[in-house]
Short mmCIF file of N, CA and C and ligand atoms in Angstrom, two decimals:
data_model
loop_
_atom_site.label_atom_id
_atom_site.label_comp_id
_atom_site.label_asym_id
_atom_site.label_seq_id
_atom_site.Cartn_x
_atom_site.Cartn_y
_atom_site.Cartn_z
N MET Z 1 17.48 6.89 -14.39
CA MET Z 1 16.44 5.69 -14.54
C MET Z 1 15.19 6.07 -13.79
N SER Z 2 14.10 6.26 -14.55
CA SER Z 2 12.93 6.47 -13.94
C SER Z 2 12.37 5.36 -13.07
N THR Z 3 11.75 5.79 -12.04
CA THR Z 3 11.26 4.66 -11.07
C THR Z 3 9.84 4.13 -11.67
N GLN Z 4 9.39 3.10 -11.28
CA GLN Z 4 7.99 2.79 -11.45
C GLN Z 4 7.07 3.38 -10.66
N PRO Z 5 6.06 3.61 -11.21
CA PRO Z 5 4.85 4.34 -10.58
C PRO Z 5 4.46 3.57 -9.29
N PRO Z 6 4.19 4.19 -8.10
CA PRO Z 6 3.93 3.40 -6.88
C PRO Z 6 2.69 2.69 -7.00
N LEU Z 7 2.49 1.60 -6.55
CA LEU Z 7 1.27 0.70 -6.31
C LEU Z 7 0.80 0.82 -4.80
N PRO Z 8 -0.51 0.99 -4.73
CA PRO Z 8 -1.19 1.14 -3.34
C PRO Z 8 -0.95 -0.02 -2.60
N SER Z 9 -0.82 -0.04 -1.31
CA SER Z 9 -0.67 -1.26 -0.51
C SER Z 9 -2.03 -1.57 0.16
N CYS Z 10 -2.31 -2.83 0.39
CA CYS Z 10 -3.53 -3.10 1.07
C CYS Z 10 -3.78 -2.49 2.30
N PRO Z 11 -5.00 -1.85 2.65
CA PRO Z 11 -5.05 -1.20 4.10
C PRO Z 11 -5.03 -2.23 5.31
N GLU Z 12 -5.31 -3.49 4.85
CA GLU Z 12 -5.38 -4.61 5.95
C GLU Z 12 -4.09 -5.27 6.16
N CYS Z 13 -3.55 -5.58 5.22
CA CYS Z 13 -2.37 -6.51 5.46
C CYS Z 13 -0.99 -5.80 4.94
N GLY Z 14 -1.25 -4.61 4.25
CA GLY Z 14 -0.06 -3.83 4.02
C GLY Z 14 0.78 -4.25 2.82
N ARG Z 15 0.29 -5.34 2.11
CA ARG Z 15 1.01 -5.89 0.96
C ARG Z 15 0.67 -4.97 -0.25
N ARG Z 16 1.56 -4.85 -1.26
CA ARG Z 16 1.04 -4.20 -2.42
C ARG Z 16 0.17 -5.10 -3.16
N ILE Z 17 -0.88 -4.18 -3.84
CA ILE Z 17 -1.88 -5.00 -4.48
C ILE Z 17 -1.42 -5.75 -5.67
N ALA Z 18 -1.68 -6.85 -5.92
CA ALA Z 18 -1.14 -7.67 -7.02
C ALA Z 18 -2.08 -7.73 -8.25
N ALA Z 19 -3.28 -7.52 -7.99
CA ALA Z 19 -4.38 -7.69 -9.08
C ALA Z 19 -4.99 -6.34 -9.10
N TRP Z 20 -4.60 -5.55 -9.97
CA TRP Z 20 -5.19 -4.08 -9.98
C TRP Z 20 -6.72 -4.12 -10.34
N LYS Z 21 -7.05 -5.00 -11.20
CA LYS Z 21 -8.52 -4.95 -11.63
C LYS Z 21 -9.31 -5.45 -10.57
N LYS Z 22 -8.93 -6.16 -9.53
CA LYS Z 22 -9.85 -6.69 -8.71
C LYS Z 22 -10.13 -5.52 -7.54
N ASP Z 23 -11.28 -5.72 -7.00
CA ASP Z 23 -11.48 -4.64 -5.96
C ASP Z 23 -11.36 -5.08 -4.55
N HIS Z 24 -10.64 -6.12 -4.37
CA HIS Z 24 -10.36 -6.70 -3.04
C HIS Z 24 -8.85 -7.20 -3.15
N CYS Z 25 -8.27 -7.41 -1.99
CA CYS Z 25 -6.99 -7.87 -1.72
C CYS Z 25 -6.79 -9.25 -2.16
N VAL Z 26 -5.71 -9.89 -2.97
CA VAL Z 26 -5.74 -11.14 -3.33
C VAL Z 26 -5.03 -11.84 -2.13
N TYR Z 27 -4.45 -11.40 -1.26
CA TYR Z 27 -3.79 -11.91 -0.19
C TYR Z 27 -4.73 -12.31 0.99
N CYS Z 28 -5.40 -11.20 1.55
CA CYS Z 28 -6.30 -11.39 2.59
C CYS Z 28 -7.63 -11.07 2.27
N GLY Z 29 -8.16 -10.82 1.09
CA GLY Z 29 -9.54 -10.78 0.63
C GLY Z 29 -10.14 -9.60 0.94
N THR Z 30 -9.52 -8.63 1.71
CA THR Z 30 -10.11 -7.40 2.17
C THR Z 30 -10.62 -6.46 0.91
N ALA Z 31 -11.81 -6.17 1.05
CA ALA Z 31 -12.28 -5.21 -0.08
C ALA Z 31 -11.88 -3.84 0.01
N PHE Z 32 -11.27 -3.36 -1.13
CA PHE Z 32 -10.86 -1.94 -0.98
C PHE Z 32 -12.01 -0.88 -1.04
N PRO Z 33 -11.78 0.14 -0.22
CA PRO Z 33 -12.88 1.26 -0.43
C PRO Z 33 -12.87 1.76 -1.82
N PRO Z 34 -14.04 2.53 -2.16
CA PRO Z 34 -14.23 2.81 -3.74
C PRO Z 34 -13.21 3.85 -4.11
N ASP Z 35 -12.64 4.79 -3.18
CA ASP Z 35 -11.59 5.67 -3.64
C ASP Z 35 -10.19 5.27 -3.36
N PHE Z 36 -10.11 3.99 -3.27
CA PHE Z 36 -8.78 3.44 -2.74
C PHE Z 36 -7.69 3.74 -3.70
N LYS Z 37 -8.10 3.66 -5.00
CA LYS Z 37 -7.07 3.64 -6.25
C LYS Z 37 -6.95 5.14 -6.68
N GLN Z 38 -7.74 6.16 -6.22
CA GLN Z 38 -7.51 7.45 -6.66
C GLN Z 38 -6.23 7.92 -6.32
N GLY Z 39 -5.56 8.66 -7.37
CA GLY Z 39 -4.37 9.12 -7.23
C GLY Z 39 -3.20 8.00 -7.67
N PHE Z 40 -3.52 6.91 -8.13
CA PHE Z 40 -2.69 6.00 -8.51
C PHE Z 40 -3.00 5.77 -10.13
N ALA Z 41 -1.95 5.78 -10.86
CA ALA Z 41 -2.07 5.53 -12.21
C ALA Z 41 -2.21 4.13 -12.52
N GLU Z 42 -3.05 3.43 -13.20
CA GLU Z 42 -3.26 2.07 -13.39
C GLU Z 42 -1.97 1.65 -14.25
N PRO Z 43 -1.47 0.71 -13.78
CA PRO Z 43 -0.18 0.31 -14.70
C PRO Z 43 -0.94 -0.45 -15.91
N GLU Z 44 0.09 -0.57 -16.86
CA GLU Z 44 -0.63 -1.11 -18.22
C GLU Z 44 -0.68 -2.51 -18.36
N ALA Z 45 -0.02 -3.26 -19.18
CA ALA Z 45 -0.19 -4.43 -19.42
C ALA Z 45 0.43 -5.49 -18.25
N VAL Z 46 1.34 -4.94 -17.43
CA VAL Z 46 2.09 -5.71 -16.57
C VAL Z 46 1.28 -6.32 -15.57
N PRO Z 47 0.15 -5.72 -14.89
CA PRO Z 47 -0.64 -6.53 -13.92
C PRO Z 47 -1.40 -7.71 -14.59
N VAL Z 48 -1.75 -7.63 -15.84
CA VAL Z 48 -2.31 -8.80 -16.48
C VAL Z 48 -1.43 -9.95 -16.32
N PHE Z 49 -0.13 -9.83 -16.36
CA PHE Z 49 0.70 -10.97 -16.50
C PHE Z 49 0.89 -11.41 -14.93
N GLY Z 50 0.77 -10.41 -13.99
CA GLY Z 50 0.90 -10.63 -12.68
C GLY Z 50 -0.18 -11.55 -12.22
N VAL Z 51 -1.48 -11.18 -12.63
CA VAL Z 51 -2.65 -11.93 -12.39
C VAL Z 51 -2.58 -13.28 -12.87
N LEU Z 52 -1.96 -13.37 -13.96
CA LEU Z 52 -1.96 -14.69 -14.73
C LEU Z 52 -0.90 -15.66 -13.98
N PHE Z 53 0.20 -15.15 -13.48
CA PHE Z 53 1.20 -15.85 -12.91
C PHE Z 53 0.53 -16.31 -11.32
N TYR Z 54 -0.17 -15.28 -10.82
CA TYR Z 54 -0.72 -15.63 -9.52
C TYR Z 54 -1.85 -16.80 -9.65
N LEU Z 55 -2.61 -16.61 -10.57
CA LEU Z 55 -3.62 -17.59 -10.77
C LEU Z 55 -2.98 -19.04 -11.07
N VAL Z 56 -2.03 -19.12 -11.96
CA VAL Z 56 -1.31 -20.26 -12.22
C VAL Z 56 -0.70 -21.03 -10.90
N SER Z 57 -0.13 -20.07 -10.19
CA SER Z 57 0.71 -20.61 -8.94
C SER Z 57 -0.38 -20.83 -7.88
N SER Z 58 -1.51 -20.28 -7.90
CA SER Z 58 -2.56 -20.68 -6.88
C SER Z 58 -3.07 -22.05 -7.30
N MET Z 59 -3.35 -22.32 -8.75
CA MET Z 59 -3.71 -23.60 -9.05
C MET Z 59 -2.68 -24.78 -8.87
N LEU Z 60 -1.47 -24.42 -8.97
CA LEU Z 60 -0.41 -25.25 -8.79
C LEU Z 60 -0.08 -25.64 -7.31
N ARG Z 61 -0.60 -24.67 -6.52
CA ARG Z 61 -0.28 -24.73 -5.00
C ARG Z 61 -1.09 -26.00 -4.49
N ARG Z 62 -2.12 -26.47 -5.14
CA ARG Z 62 -2.94 -27.51 -4.70
C ARG Z 62 -2.30 -28.90 -4.87
N PHE Z 63 -1.44 -28.94 -6.00
CA PHE Z 63 -0.63 -29.92 -6.20
C PHE Z 63 0.71 -29.99 -5.87
N SER Z 64 1.36 -28.96 -6.00
CA SER Z 64 2.79 -28.97 -5.59
C SER Z 64 3.11 -27.41 -5.14
N PRO Z 65 3.35 -27.23 -3.85
CA PRO Z 65 3.92 -25.97 -3.42
C PRO Z 65 5.10 -25.50 -4.10
N LEU Z 66 6.03 -26.41 -4.25
CA LEU Z 66 7.41 -26.20 -4.79
C LEU Z 66 7.07 -25.59 -6.18
N ALA Z 67 6.36 -26.22 -7.10
CA ALA Z 67 6.13 -25.77 -8.37
C ALA Z 67 5.37 -24.45 -8.35
N ALA Z 68 4.38 -24.35 -7.52
CA ALA Z 68 3.92 -22.82 -7.25
C ALA Z 68 4.96 -21.64 -7.21
N SER Z 69 5.91 -22.14 -6.07
CA SER Z 69 6.95 -21.08 -5.78
C SER Z 69 7.77 -20.93 -7.25
N ALA Z 70 7.96 -21.95 -7.77
CA ALA Z 70 8.95 -21.67 -8.90
C ALA Z 70 8.12 -21.05 -10.05
N VAL Z 71 6.89 -21.12 -10.20
CA VAL Z 71 6.08 -20.23 -11.16
C VAL Z 71 6.25 -18.86 -10.81
N LEU Z 72 6.00 -18.63 -9.41
CA LEU Z 72 5.89 -17.24 -8.78
C LEU Z 72 7.25 -16.55 -9.17
N ALA Z 73 8.29 -17.26 -8.73
CA ALA Z 73 9.67 -16.84 -9.02
C ALA Z 73 9.96 -16.44 -10.53
N ALA Z 74 9.45 -17.35 -11.41
CA ALA Z 74 9.58 -17.03 -12.92
C ALA Z 74 8.76 -15.83 -13.26
N GLY Z 75 7.62 -15.85 -12.73
CA GLY Z 75 6.79 -14.60 -13.04
C GLY Z 75 7.32 -13.34 -12.55
N ALA Z 76 7.84 -13.31 -11.35
CA ALA Z 76 8.72 -12.14 -10.97
C ALA Z 76 9.71 -11.79 -11.83
N ALA Z 77 10.55 -12.71 -12.17
CA ALA Z 77 11.66 -12.34 -13.14
C ALA Z 77 11.21 -11.82 -14.46
N PHE Z 78 10.18 -12.66 -14.97
CA PHE Z 78 9.43 -12.15 -16.34
C PHE Z 78 9.00 -10.69 -16.14
N LEU Z 79 8.18 -10.39 -15.11
CA LEU Z 79 7.72 -8.95 -14.84
C LEU Z 79 8.77 -8.06 -14.71
N GLY Z 80 9.80 -8.34 -14.17
CA GLY Z 80 10.89 -7.47 -14.10
C GLY Z 80 11.50 -7.21 -15.56
N TYR Z 81 11.63 -8.17 -16.26
CA TYR Z 81 12.16 -7.89 -17.50
C TYR Z 81 11.23 -7.16 -18.54
N LEU Z 82 9.99 -7.47 -18.18
CA LEU Z 82 8.81 -6.60 -19.09
C LEU Z 82 8.88 -5.36 -18.61
N LEU Z 83 9.12 -4.83 -17.34
CA LEU Z 83 9.06 -3.43 -16.83
C LEU Z 83 10.41 -2.90 -17.56
N TRP Z 84 11.36 -3.54 -17.51
CA TRP Z 84 12.71 -2.93 -18.05
C TRP Z 84 12.63 -2.70 -19.51
N ASN Z 85 12.02 -3.57 -20.21
CA ASN Z 85 11.80 -3.32 -21.70
C ASN Z 85 10.74 -2.09 -21.88
N LEU Z 86 9.80 -2.03 -21.15
CA LEU Z 86 8.78 -0.87 -21.29
C LEU Z 86 9.26 0.48 -20.90
N GLN Z 87 10.25 0.43 -19.89
CA GLN Z 87 11.02 1.77 -19.76
C GLN Z 87 12.00 2.09 -20.98
N LYS Z 88 12.32 1.13 -21.57
CA LYS Z 88 13.35 1.32 -22.58
C LYS Z 88 12.61 1.95 -23.77
N ILE Z 89 11.46 1.20 -23.98
CA ILE Z 89 10.64 1.61 -25.18
C ILE Z 89 9.99 3.12 -24.92
N ARG Z 90 9.73 3.43 -23.69
CA ARG Z 90 9.07 4.91 -23.41
C ARG Z 90 10.29 5.79 -23.49
N ARG Z 91 11.35 5.49 -23.41
CA ARG Z 91 12.49 6.62 -23.37
C ARG Z 91 12.80 7.01 -24.79
N ARG Z 92 12.29 6.31 -25.96
CA ARG Z 92 12.76 6.55 -27.20
C ARG Z 92 11.77 7.87 -27.61
ZN1 ZN I 101 -4.47 -7.55 2.20
#
């Protein structure tokens, strides 16, 4: 089973970047250096969904932290399912 390509971690807080398209950390707001993403292959459609779930949960957090957590959990499960399917397709 092939492993997923590694994602860079935030130099400030050490968490993996969740929003590839952004040039700053979604967790602590630290701007990434210009060459930060060199050497990393951009993941395909998966981060788009990741950002989507993150945005939805961010909005929900204002109203209900529990609902935000539920959305994040559902998003993580969905992303796992998506990655699993992508790997199946690529192996053909
Ligand atoms: Zn950070």
